[in-house]
Short mmCIF file of C-alpha atoms in Angstrom, two decimals:
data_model
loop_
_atom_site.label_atom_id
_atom_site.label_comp_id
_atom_site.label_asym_id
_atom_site.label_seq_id
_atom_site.Cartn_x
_atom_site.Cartn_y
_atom_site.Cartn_z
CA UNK A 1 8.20 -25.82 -2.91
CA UNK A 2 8.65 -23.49 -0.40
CA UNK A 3 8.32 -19.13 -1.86
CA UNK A 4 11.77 -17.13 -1.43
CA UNK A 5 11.01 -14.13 0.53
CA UNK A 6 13.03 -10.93 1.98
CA UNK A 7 12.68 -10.18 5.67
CA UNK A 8 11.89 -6.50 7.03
CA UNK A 9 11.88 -5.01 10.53
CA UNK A 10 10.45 -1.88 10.88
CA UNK A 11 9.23 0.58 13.55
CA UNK A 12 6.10 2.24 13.75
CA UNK A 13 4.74 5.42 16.04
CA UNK A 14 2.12 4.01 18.89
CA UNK A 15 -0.75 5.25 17.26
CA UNK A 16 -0.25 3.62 14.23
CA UNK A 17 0.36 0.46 16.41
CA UNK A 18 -2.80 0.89 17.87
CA UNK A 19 -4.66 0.72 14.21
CA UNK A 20 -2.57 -2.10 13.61
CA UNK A 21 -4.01 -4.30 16.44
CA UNK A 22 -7.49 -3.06 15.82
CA UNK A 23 -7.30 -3.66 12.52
CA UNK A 24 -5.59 -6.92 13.10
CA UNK A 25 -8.60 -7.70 15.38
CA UNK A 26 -11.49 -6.62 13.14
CA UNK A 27 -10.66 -7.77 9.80
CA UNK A 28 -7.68 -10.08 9.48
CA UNK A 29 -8.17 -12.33 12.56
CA UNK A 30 -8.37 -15.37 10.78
CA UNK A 31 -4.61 -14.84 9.38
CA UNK A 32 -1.41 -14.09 10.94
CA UNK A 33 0.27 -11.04 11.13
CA UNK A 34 2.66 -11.67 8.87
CA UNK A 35 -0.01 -11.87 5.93
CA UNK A 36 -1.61 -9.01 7.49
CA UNK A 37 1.36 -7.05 7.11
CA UNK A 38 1.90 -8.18 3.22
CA UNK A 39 -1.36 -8.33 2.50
CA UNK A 40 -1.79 -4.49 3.46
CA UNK A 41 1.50 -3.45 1.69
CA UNK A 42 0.22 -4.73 -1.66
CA UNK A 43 -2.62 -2.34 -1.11
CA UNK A 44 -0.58 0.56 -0.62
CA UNK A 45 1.53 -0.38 -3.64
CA UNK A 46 -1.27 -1.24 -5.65
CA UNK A 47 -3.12 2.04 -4.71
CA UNK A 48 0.17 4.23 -5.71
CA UNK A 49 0.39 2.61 -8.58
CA UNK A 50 -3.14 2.92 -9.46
CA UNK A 51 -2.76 7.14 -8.03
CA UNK A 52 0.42 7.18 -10.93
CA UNK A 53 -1.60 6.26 -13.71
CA UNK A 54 -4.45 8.76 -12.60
CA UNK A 55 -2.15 11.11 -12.58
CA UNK A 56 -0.59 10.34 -15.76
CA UNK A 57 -4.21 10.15 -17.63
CA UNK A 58 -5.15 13.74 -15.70
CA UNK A 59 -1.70 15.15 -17.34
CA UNK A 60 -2.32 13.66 -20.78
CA UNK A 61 -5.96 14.99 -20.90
CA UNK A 62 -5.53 18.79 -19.30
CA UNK A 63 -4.47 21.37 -21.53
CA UNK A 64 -2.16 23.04 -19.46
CA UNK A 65 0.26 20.03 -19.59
CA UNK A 66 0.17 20.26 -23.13
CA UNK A 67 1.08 24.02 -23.51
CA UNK A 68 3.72 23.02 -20.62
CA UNK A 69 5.60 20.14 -22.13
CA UNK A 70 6.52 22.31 -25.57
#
């Protein structure tokens, strides 16, 4: 059964298209590009979401939040 997925294009700055290819070359040359490219933007959304609940737990445990939310 073949996975339903949504197609991007994007643009990126040379130097980031340099890291790209090096990266591509030292650590995810045994897949395409394509997986490289989803693999590395479920990172970044799993490392946001893991920054939001840090920041949520650092808020619910300072005391300055506290005397700010009343």
């Amino acid at each position: 059964m073949a996975v339903e997925r949504k197609r991007y294009t994007i643009s990126v700055p040379l130097e980031v298209e340099a890291e790209l290819n090096e990266l591509k070359r030292d650590r995810y040359c045994q897949t395409t590009r394509n997986e490289m490219f989803r693999d590395l933007l479920v990172r970044g959304l799993s490392t946001l979401q893991m920054e939001q609940i840090g920041e949520k737990t650092i808020k619910e445990r300072t005391p300055e939040s506290k005397i700010t939310e009343r």
